[in-house]
Tab-separated table of C-alpha atoms and ligand atoms in Angstrom:
chain	number	residue	atom	x	y	z
G	1093	UNK	CA	42.996	10.547	6.423
G	1094	UNK	CA	41.702	6.990	6.456
G	1095	UNK	CA	42.370	6.608	2.721
G	1096	UNK	CA	45.080	7.876	0.446
G	1097	UNK	CA	43.493	9.679	-2.502
G	1098	UNK	CA	43.484	7.645	-5.714
G	1099	UNK	CA	41.264	9.791	-7.910
G	1100	UNK	CA	41.033	13.513	-7.374
G	1101	UNK	CA	37.642	13.812	-8.966
G	1102	UNK	CA	34.612	11.526	-9.081
G	1103	UNK	CA	33.978	10.272	-12.645
G	1104	UNK	CA	31.022	12.199	-14.128
G	1105	UNK	CA	29.147	8.948	-14.699
G	1106	UNK	CA	29.030	8.398	-10.919
G	1107	UNK	CA	28.603	11.960	-9.698
G	1108	UNK	CA	25.514	12.388	-11.918
G	1109	UNK	CA	23.280	9.873	-10.120
G	1110	UNK	CA	20.665	11.498	-7.982
G	1111	UNK	CA	20.091	9.720	-4.673
G	1112	UNK	CA	16.714	8.048	-4.214
G	1113	UNK	CA	14.855	9.393	-1.203
G	1114	UNK	CA	11.874	7.840	0.556
G	1115	UNK	CA	9.999	9.424	3.465
G	1116	UNK	CA	7.832	7.481	5.872
G	1117	UNK	CA	5.361	9.617	7.814
G	1118	UNK	CA	4.255	7.897	11.025
G	1119	UNK	CA	6.872	5.818	12.835
G	1120	UNK	CA	4.381	3.440	14.471
G	1121	UNK	CA	4.138	-0.319	13.979
G	1122	UNK	CA	3.302	-0.042	10.287
G	1123	UNK	CA	5.688	2.807	9.443
G	1124	UNK	CA	8.630	1.043	11.050
G	1125	UNK	CA	7.858	-2.304	9.372
G	1126	UNK	CA	7.847	-0.463	6.036
G	1127	UNK	CA	11.065	1.410	6.928
G	1128	UNK	CA	12.938	-1.727	7.868
G	1129	UNK	CA	11.805	-3.590	4.724
G	1130	UNK	CA	12.936	-0.640	2.584
G	1131	UNK	CA	16.338	-0.773	4.289
G	1132	UNK	CA	16.881	-4.513	3.990
G	1133	UNK	CA	15.788	-4.434	0.333
G	1134	UNK	CA	18.136	-1.537	-0.474
G	1135	UNK	CA	15.406	0.619	-2.034
G	1136	UNK	CA	16.621	4.074	-0.957
G	1137	UNK	CA	19.817	6.084	-0.525
G	1138	UNK	CA	18.080	8.350	1.968
G	1139	UNK	CA	15.251	7.345	4.301
G	1140	UNK	CA	13.480	10.101	6.258
G	1141	UNK	CA	11.191	9.295	9.171
G	1142	UNK	CA	8.560	11.649	10.586
G	1143	UNK	CA	6.440	11.224	13.693
G	1144	UNK	CA	4.640	13.538	16.108
G	1145	UNK	CA	6.314	11.869	19.092
G	1146	UNK	CA	9.941	13.153	19.151
G	1147	UNK	CA	11.323	10.602	21.635
G	1148	UNK	CA	9.870	7.595	19.862
G	1149	UNK	CA	11.033	9.016	16.538
G	1150	UNK	CA	14.643	9.545	17.666
G	1151	UNK	CA	14.668	6.129	19.339
G	1152	UNK	CA	13.484	4.417	16.152
G	1153	UNK	CA	15.996	6.352	14.013
G	1154	UNK	CA	18.928	5.441	16.286
G	1155	UNK	CA	17.851	1.802	16.500
G	1156	UNK	CA	17.869	1.543	12.682
G	1157	UNK	CA	21.123	3.510	12.341
G	1158	UNK	CA	22.783	1.061	14.730
G	1159	UNK	CA	22.156	-1.698	12.172
G	1160	UNK	CA	24.297	0.147	9.595
G	1161	UNK	CA	27.088	-2.455	9.663
G	1162	UNK	CA	24.634	-5.138	8.542
G	1163	UNK	CA	22.737	-3.190	5.899
G	1164	UNK	CA	23.255	-1.553	2.509
G	1165	UNK	CA	24.385	2.059	3.003
G	1166	UNK	CA	21.371	4.299	3.577
G	1167	UNK	CA	21.324	7.699	5.254
G	1168	UNK	CA	18.568	7.699	7.869
G	1169	UNK	CA	17.110	11.057	8.903
G	1170	UNK	CA	14.221	12.081	11.112
G	1171	UNK	CA	12.255	15.211	12.015
G	1172	UNK	CA	8.972	16.023	13.685
G	1173	UNK	CA	8.486	19.054	11.418
G	1174	UNK	CA	8.851	17.327	8.002
G	1175	UNK	CA	12.079	19.248	7.226
G	1176	UNK	CA	13.937	15.955	6.692
G	1177	UNK	CA	11.507	14.961	3.913
G	1178	UNK	CA	12.447	17.728	1.450
G	1179	UNK	CA	12.931	16.478	-2.102
G	1180	UNK	CA	11.590	12.957	-1.556
G	1181	UNK	CA	10.837	10.735	-4.546
G	1182	UNK	CA	8.245	8.778	-2.598
G	1183	UNK	CA	6.331	9.747	0.561
G	1184	UNK	CA	4.563	6.933	2.381
G	1185	UNK	CA	1.933	8.062	4.885
G	1186	UNK	CA	1.134	5.674	7.751
G	1187	UNK	CA	0.276	8.239	10.443
G	1188	UNK	CA	-3.169	7.644	11.758
G	1189	UNK	CA	-5.358	7.843	14.783
G	1190	UNK	CA	-6.332	4.430	16.051
G	1191	UNK	CA	-9.869	3.329	16.654
G	1192	UNK	CA	-10.723	3.292	20.327
G	1193	UNK	CA	-13.224	0.723	21.642
G	1194	UNK	CA	-16.770	1.687	20.726
G	1195	UNK	CA	-15.677	4.359	18.269
G	1196	UNK	CA	-17.442	4.365	14.912
G	1197	UNK	CA	-15.524	3.973	11.683
G	1198	UNK	CA	-16.909	7.301	10.505
G	1199	UNK	CA	-15.528	8.987	13.596
G	1200	UNK	CA	-12.086	7.523	12.903
G	1201	UNK	CA	-12.298	8.937	9.405
G	1202	UNK	CA	-13.017	12.423	10.718
G	1203	UNK	CA	-10.021	12.247	13.052
G	1204	UNK	CA	-7.737	11.005	10.305
G	1205	UNK	CA	-9.015	13.587	7.830
G	1206	UNK	CA	-8.125	16.283	10.381
G	1207	UNK	CA	-4.652	14.730	10.678
G	1208	UNK	CA	-4.291	14.621	6.884
G	1209	UNK	CA	-5.285	18.293	6.665
G	1210	UNK	CA	-2.165	19.031	8.699
G	1211	UNK	CA	0.164	16.481	7.111
G	1212	UNK	CA	-0.557	16.313	3.382
G	1213	UNK	CA	-0.137	19.992	2.337
G	1214	UNK	CA	3.249	20.075	4.120
G	1215	UNK	CA	4.416	16.781	2.614
G	1216	UNK	CA	3.344	17.968	-0.853
G	1217	UNK	CA	5.034	21.371	-0.447
G	1218	UNK	CA	8.355	19.820	0.653
G	1219	UNK	CA	8.345	17.235	-2.154
G	1220	UNK	CA	6.229	18.655	-4.995
G	1221	UNK	CA	7.423	16.033	-7.483
G	1222	UNK	CA	6.972	13.007	-5.235
G	1223	UNK	CA	4.675	10.045	-5.542
G	1224	UNK	CA	2.340	9.873	-2.525
G	1225	UNK	CA	1.532	6.442	-1.142
G	1226	UNK	CA	-1.211	6.316	1.496
G	1227	UNK	CA	-1.350	3.416	3.938
G	1228	UNK	CA	-3.372	4.896	6.854
G	1229	UNK	CA	-6.915	3.549	7.156
G	1230	UNK	CA	-9.536	3.737	5.811
G	1231	UNK	CA	-7.032	3.750	2.987
G	1232	UNK	CA	-9.307	4.322	-0.029
G	1233	UNK	CA	-11.080	7.339	1.458
G	1234	UNK	CA	-7.807	8.776	2.788
G	1235	UNK	CA	-6.175	8.362	-0.645
G	1236	UNK	CA	-9.004	10.454	-2.096
G	1237	UNK	CA	-8.484	13.015	0.696
G	1238	UNK	CA	-4.711	13.076	0.041
G	1239	UNK	CA	-5.321	13.566	-3.690
G	1240	UNK	CA	-7.593	16.547	-2.962
G	1241	UNK	CA	-5.282	18.101	-0.365
G	1242	UNK	CA	-2.045	17.620	-2.320
G	1243	UNK	CA	-3.245	19.027	-5.626
G	1244	UNK	CA	-1.190	16.273	-7.295
G	1245	UNK	CA	-2.342	14.617	-10.525
G	1246	UNK	CA	-4.087	11.294	-9.772
G	1247	UNK	CA	-1.260	9.219	-11.296
G	1248	UNK	CA	1.026	10.371	-8.458
G	1249	UNK	CA	-1.337	9.449	-5.615
G	1250	UNK	CA	-1.909	5.794	-4.760
G	1251	UNK	CA	-3.240	3.883	-1.798
G	1252	UNK	CA	-1.643	0.605	-0.736
G	1253	UNK	CA	-5.171	-0.762	-1.182
G	1254	UNK	CA	-5.694	-4.449	-1.823
G	1255	UNK	CA	-2.056	-5.249	-2.652
G	1256	UNK	CA	-1.986	-6.743	0.845
G	1257	UNK	CA	-5.402	-8.460	0.572
G	1258	UNK	CA	-4.269	-9.998	-2.748
G	1259	UNK	CA	-1.122	-11.334	-1.092
G	1260	UNK	CA	-3.237	-12.890	1.673
G	1261	UNK	CA	-5.518	-14.343	-1.054
G	1262	UNK	CA	-2.548	-15.786	-2.978
G	1263	UNK	CA	-1.166	-17.266	0.230
G	1264	UNK	CA	-4.460	-19.008	1.053
G	1265	UNK	CA	-4.873	-20.391	-2.501
G	1266	UNK	CA	-1.215	-21.492	-2.588
G	1267	UNK	CA	-1.559	-23.127	0.804
G	1268	UNK	CA	-4.683	-24.954	-0.370
G	1269	UNK	CA	-3.008	-26.202	-3.573
G	1270	UNK	CA	0.445	-26.627	-2.018
G	1271	UNK	CA	2.161	-24.438	-4.587
G	1272	UNK	CA	4.338	-21.332	-4.313
G	1273	UNK	CA	2.295	-18.159	-3.728
G	1274	UNK	CA	4.466	-16.373	-6.325
G	1275	UNK	CA	3.064	-18.750	-8.994
G	1276	UNK	CA	-0.511	-17.829	-8.115
G	1277	UNK	CA	-1.942	-14.893	-10.034
G	1278	UNK	CA	-5.010	-13.712	-8.181
G	1279	UNK	CA	-6.502	-10.347	-7.421
G	1280	UNK	CA	-8.725	-8.865	-4.789
G	1281	UNK	CA	-9.980	-5.492	-6.004
G	1282	UNK	CA	-12.281	-2.728	-4.756
G	1283	UNK	CA	-12.305	-1.465	-1.199
G	1284	UNK	CA	-9.516	-2.463	1.195
G	1285	UNK	CA	-12.123	-3.728	3.618
G	1286	UNK	CA	-15.334	-5.622	3.939
G	1287	UNK	CA	-16.717	-4.837	0.460
G	1288	UNK	CA	-13.623	-6.030	-1.446
G	1289	UNK	CA	-14.148	-8.197	-4.549
G	1290	UNK	CA	-12.318	-11.479	-5.258
G	1291	UNK	CA	-11.704	-11.992	-8.986
G	1292	UNK	CA	-12.244	-15.751	-9.156
G	1293	UNK	CA	-12.698	-15.677	-12.929
G	1294	UNK	CA	-9.102	-14.574	-13.577
G	1295	UNK	CA	-7.134	-16.734	-11.125
G	1296	UNK	CA	-4.334	-18.674	-12.724
G	1297	UNK	CA	-1.691	-20.971	-11.285
G	1298	UNK	CA	1.429	-21.368	-13.413
G	1299	UNK	CA	-0.546	-20.204	-16.456
G	1300	UNK	CA	-3.501	-22.566	-15.840
G	1301	UNK	CA	-6.864	-20.813	-15.436
G	1302	UNK	CA	-8.099	-22.225	-12.134
G	1303	UNK	CA	-11.893	-22.179	-12.474
G	1304	UNK	CA	-12.050	-23.446	-16.065
G	1305	UNK	CA	-9.522	-26.152	-15.149
G	1306	UNK	CA	-11.721	-27.305	-12.266
G	1307	UNK	CA	-14.782	-27.239	-14.544
G	1308	UNK	CA	-13.025	-29.140	-17.365
G	1309	UNK	CA	-11.865	-31.828	-15.019
G	1310	UNK	CA	-15.371	-31.891	-13.572
G	1311	UNK	CA	-14.026	-31.322	-10.095
G	1312	UNK	CA	-16.863	-30.171	-7.946
G	1313	UNK	CA	-16.239	-27.019	-6.094
G	1314	UNK	CA	-18.790	-25.218	-4.094
G	1315	UNK	CA	-19.262	-21.510	-4.491
G	1316	UNK	CA	-19.326	-21.508	-0.710
G	1317	UNK	CA	-15.763	-22.867	-0.582
G	1318	UNK	CA	-14.597	-19.939	-2.716
G	1319	UNK	CA	-16.559	-17.483	-0.615
G	1320	UNK	CA	-14.978	-18.955	2.514
G	1321	UNK	CA	-11.487	-18.234	1.169
G	1322	UNK	CA	-12.483	-14.645	0.365
G	1323	UNK	CA	-14.027	-14.272	3.810
G	1324	UNK	CA	-10.797	-15.562	5.359
G	1325	UNK	CA	-8.945	-12.782	3.497
G	1326	UNK	CA	-11.380	-10.129	4.745
G	1327	UNK	CA	-11.209	-11.489	8.294
G	1328	UNK	CA	-7.449	-11.987	8.393
G	1329	UNK	CA	-6.574	-8.433	9.481
G	1330	UNK	CA	-9.141	-8.650	12.314
G	1331	UNK	CA	-7.650	-11.993	13.365
G	1332	UNK	CA	-4.067	-10.671	13.446
G	1333	UNK	CA	-5.172	-7.546	15.339
G	1334	UNK	CA	-7.058	-9.717	17.847
G	1335	UNK	CA	-3.975	-11.866	18.353
G	1336	UNK	CA	-1.065	-9.395	18.338
G	1337	UNK	CA	-2.755	-6.010	18.563
G	1338	UNK	CA	-1.797	-4.655	15.139
G	1339	UNK	CA	-0.610	-5.843	11.708
G	1340	UNK	CA	2.845	-4.917	10.501
G	1341	UNK	CA	5.081	-7.389	8.643
G	1342	UNK	CA	2.837	-8.141	5.665
G	1343	UNK	CA	1.955	-4.467	5.096
G	1344	UNK	CA	5.701	-3.709	5.405
G	1345	UNK	CA	6.513	-6.098	2.542
G	1346	UNK	CA	3.460	-4.984	0.580
G	1347	UNK	CA	4.412	-1.289	0.706
G	1348	UNK	CA	8.065	-2.071	-0.072
G	1349	UNK	CA	6.998	-4.084	-3.149
G	1350	UNK	CA	5.091	-1.016	-4.345
G	1351	UNK	CA	8.077	1.251	-3.620
G	1352	UNK	CA	10.312	-1.001	-5.737
G	1353	UNK	CA	7.849	-1.092	-8.658
G	1354	UNK	CA	7.537	2.705	-8.581
G	1355	UNK	CA	11.082	3.900	-7.974
G	1356	UNK	CA	12.867	1.239	-10.024
G	1357	UNK	CA	10.354	1.694	-12.864
G	1358	UNK	CA	9.535	-2.012	-12.721
G	1359	UNK	CA	6.214	-1.546	-14.574
G	1360	UNK	CA	4.762	-4.376	-12.532
G	1361	UNK	CA	1.032	-4.818	-12.045
G	1362	UNK	CA	-0.211	-4.386	-8.489
G	1363	UNK	CA	-3.760	-4.017	-7.235
G	1364	UNK	CA	-3.603	-0.577	-5.594
G	1365	UNK	CA	-6.046	2.190	-4.846
G	1366	UNK	CA	-6.254	4.457	-7.910
G	1367	UNK	CA	-8.720	6.983	-9.288
G	1368	UNK	CA	-11.436	4.703	-10.673
G	1369	UNK	CA	-13.801	7.239	-12.231
G	1370	UNK	CA	-14.919	6.052	-15.652
G	1371	UNK	CA	-13.895	2.446	-15.156
G	1372	UNK	CA	-16.342	-0.477	-15.088
G	1373	UNK	CA	-19.276	1.934	-14.984
G	1374	UNK	CA	-18.039	3.840	-11.899
G	1375	UNK	CA	-19.093	7.461	-12.314
G	1376	UNK	CA	-17.997	9.126	-9.046
G	1377	UNK	CA	-14.567	10.415	-8.034
G	1378	UNK	CA	-13.458	7.489	-5.966
G	1379	UNK	CA	-10.187	5.717	-5.276
G	1380	UNK	CA	-10.361	1.953	-5.056
G	1381	UNK	CA	-8.084	-0.891	-5.985
G	1382	UNK	CA	-7.704	-2.078	-9.550
G	1383	UNK	CA	-4.732	-3.921	-11.072
G	1384	UNK	CA	-2.471	-1.005	-12.012
G	1385	UNK	CA	0.871	-0.830	-13.781
G	1386	UNK	CA	3.360	1.035	-11.595
G	1387	UNK	CA	6.545	2.765	-12.693
G	1388	UNK	CA	8.641	5.883	-12.084
G	1389	UNK	CA	5.765	8.079	-13.275
G	1390	UNK	CA	3.412	6.549	-10.699
G	1391	UNK	CA	0.295	4.844	-12.067
G	1392	UNK	CA	1.059	4.182	-15.745
G	1393	UNK	CA	-2.243	2.476	-16.534
G	1394	UNK	CA	-4.947	0.153	-15.280
G	1395	UNK	CA	-5.190	-3.305	-16.830
G	1396	UNK	CA	-8.338	-4.052	-18.726
G	1397	UNK	CA	-9.023	-7.177	-16.678
G	1398	UNK	CA	-12.176	-9.011	-17.671
G	1399	UNK	CA	-14.815	-8.988	-14.943
G	1400	UNK	CA	-17.905	-11.170	-14.955
G	1401	UNK	CA	-21.139	-9.193	-14.626
G	1402	UNK	CA	-21.366	-10.292	-10.986
G	1403	UNK	CA	-17.801	-9.118	-10.270
G	1404	UNK	CA	-18.418	-5.766	-12.000
G	1405	UNK	CA	-21.605	-5.303	-9.982
G	1406	UNK	CA	-19.784	-6.046	-6.741
G	1407	UNK	CA	-17.048	-3.569	-7.708
G	1408	UNK	CA	-19.643	-0.845	-8.300
G	1409	UNK	CA	-21.131	-1.751	-4.910
G	1410	UNK	CA	-17.690	-1.320	-3.347
G	1411	UNK	CA	-17.408	2.119	-5.031
G	1412	UNK	CA	-20.842	3.074	-3.643
G	1413	UNK	CA	-19.737	2.083	-0.120
G	1414	UNK	CA	-16.687	4.369	-0.343
G	1415	UNK	CA	-18.611	7.236	-1.999
G	1416	UNK	CA	-21.220	7.082	0.766
G	1417	UNK	CA	-18.510	7.577	3.388
G	1418	UNK	CA	-16.906	10.372	1.334
G	1419	UNK	CA	-20.196	12.227	1.071
G	1420	UNK	CA	-20.017	12.946	4.828
G	1421	UNK	CA	-16.583	14.575	4.612
G	1422	UNK	CA	-15.801	18.252	4.523
G	1423	UNK	CA	-12.545	18.863	2.681
X	2786	6V0	P1	0.504	3.257	15.421
X	2786	6V0	O1	1.499	2.225	15.851
X	2786	6V0	O2	-0.392	3.869	16.433
X	2786	6V0	O3	1.298	4.398	14.638
X	2786	6V0	C1	0.741	5.607	14.218
X	2786	6V0	C2	1.835	6.643	14.351
X	2786	6V0	O4	1.378	7.873	13.786
X	2786	6V0	C3	2.225	6.937	15.806
X	2786	6V0	O5	3.612	6.685	16.008
X	2786	6V0	C4	1.872	8.413	15.988
X	2786	6V0	O6	2.767	9.099	16.861
X	2786	6V0	C5	1.981	8.905	14.553
X	2786	6V0	N1	1.317	10.197	14.336
X	2786	6V0	C6	0.150	10.645	14.847
X	2786	6V0	N2	-0.075	11.914	14.448
X	2786	6V0	C7	0.963	12.268	13.658
X	2786	6V0	C8	1.302	13.457	12.943
X	2786	6V0	N3	0.502	14.531	12.959
X	2786	6V0	N4	2.450	13.474	12.249
X	2786	6V0	C9	3.267	12.407	12.237
X	2786	6V0	N5	3.001	11.252	12.890
X	2786	6V0	C10	1.852	11.189	13.582
X	2786	6V0	O7	-0.450	2.639	14.303
X	2786	6V0	P2	-0.040	1.551	13.204
X	2786	6V0	O8	1.334	1.851	12.718
X	2786	6V0	O9	-0.383	0.199	13.689
X	2786	6V0	O10	-1.093	1.903	12.040
X	2786	6V0	C11	-0.999	3.115	11.327
X	2786	6V0	C12	-2.127	3.235	10.320
X	2786	6V0	O11	-1.957	2.257	9.288
X	2786	6V0	C13	-3.524	2.999	10.921
X	2786	6V0	O12	-4.426	3.925	10.347
X	2786	6V0	C14	-3.831	1.586	10.472
X	2786	6V0	O13	-5.210	1.333	10.437
X	2786	6V0	C15	-3.197	1.595	9.089
X	2786	6V0	N6	-2.937	0.285	8.475
X	2786	6V0	C16	-3.155	0.168	7.161
X	2786	6V0	C17	-2.931	-1.024	6.499
X	2786	6V0	C18	-3.219	-1.126	5.036
X	2786	6V0	O14	-3.162	-2.220	4.465
X	2786	6V0	N7	-3.523	-0.037	4.359
X	2786	6V0	C19	-2.429	-2.138	7.188
X	2786	6V0	C20	-2.160	-2.009	8.518
X	2786	6V0	C21	-2.443	-0.798	9.272
């Protein structure tokens, strides 16, 4: 034996802790960025990876396992058949067909809905108590699809939504003002995509309301300048994809921040894709991003953030865009 026994039994206070298990479905660029962020941030005792490509999957698992000496202790498992995911606390779905040149967005949706029809019922059956986090695009529609296919209550199904867009927004504002992005409170809500809504009216930096501060100090700002920053957020994914072919690091950190809020019951507010029916005059069953409080029970509530009439109208427009796409689906 490597060690001489000191205690013959594990104290009950230690043996009682249930390990935290996270599964990541889809071991592509995004899935692996999420997996590695989860590992470095010590968010799970067990991490299960799933992918349809067995060689890539085993290669990724081994590559991460070989970092064990530099990381907090985490058991890393993998399986193509989802068997390794049994009993997960959180299942993060990043599997997704990629758009091929000339392919319509709607067509991509149909392919990913077909994929979800295979994946989601199995994931839900293996981990009936888990929280489902959808990352695959188009994320809002696929979160709705996952909610339908899983049979889970809506508080246990979220889409990574505009948590990432809001981080890009905070970065751009922080860069502009030369402050730390963590001191900038700013939300992008609505669709994770072209119809997203920037909540200019509620931006604050270190507790100072940005727009009213600019107005009070009679600093001229053009609406166009604000719109340009929002446009830069919307365009940033396209820019990164044009330059490096895919996005990965920021969505990795974004999803890990959500995992921490959920599994550690942090009760932090994140803009994520949640069931929005009944909010701000939205009447359809649609998932889109709103600032939501996240904890061990999933979505604990949605903050009653004040929207100007223009912002509320844009949000309803964003809901209409998603509902239009959903109306073409057969699930
Ligand atoms: P990728 O690198 O092609 O990875 C996709 C992975 O899914 C591949 O490894 C496939 O083998 C795997 N896969 C396919 N079918 C199955 C299946 N049935 N079961 C298990 N695995 C399967 O793509 P990438 O990782 O770059 O992107 C994945 C998805 O995330 C895409 O839909 C992106 O559009 C989406 N993103 C979403 C973001 C967000 O903010 N919500 C951000 C970035 C990307």
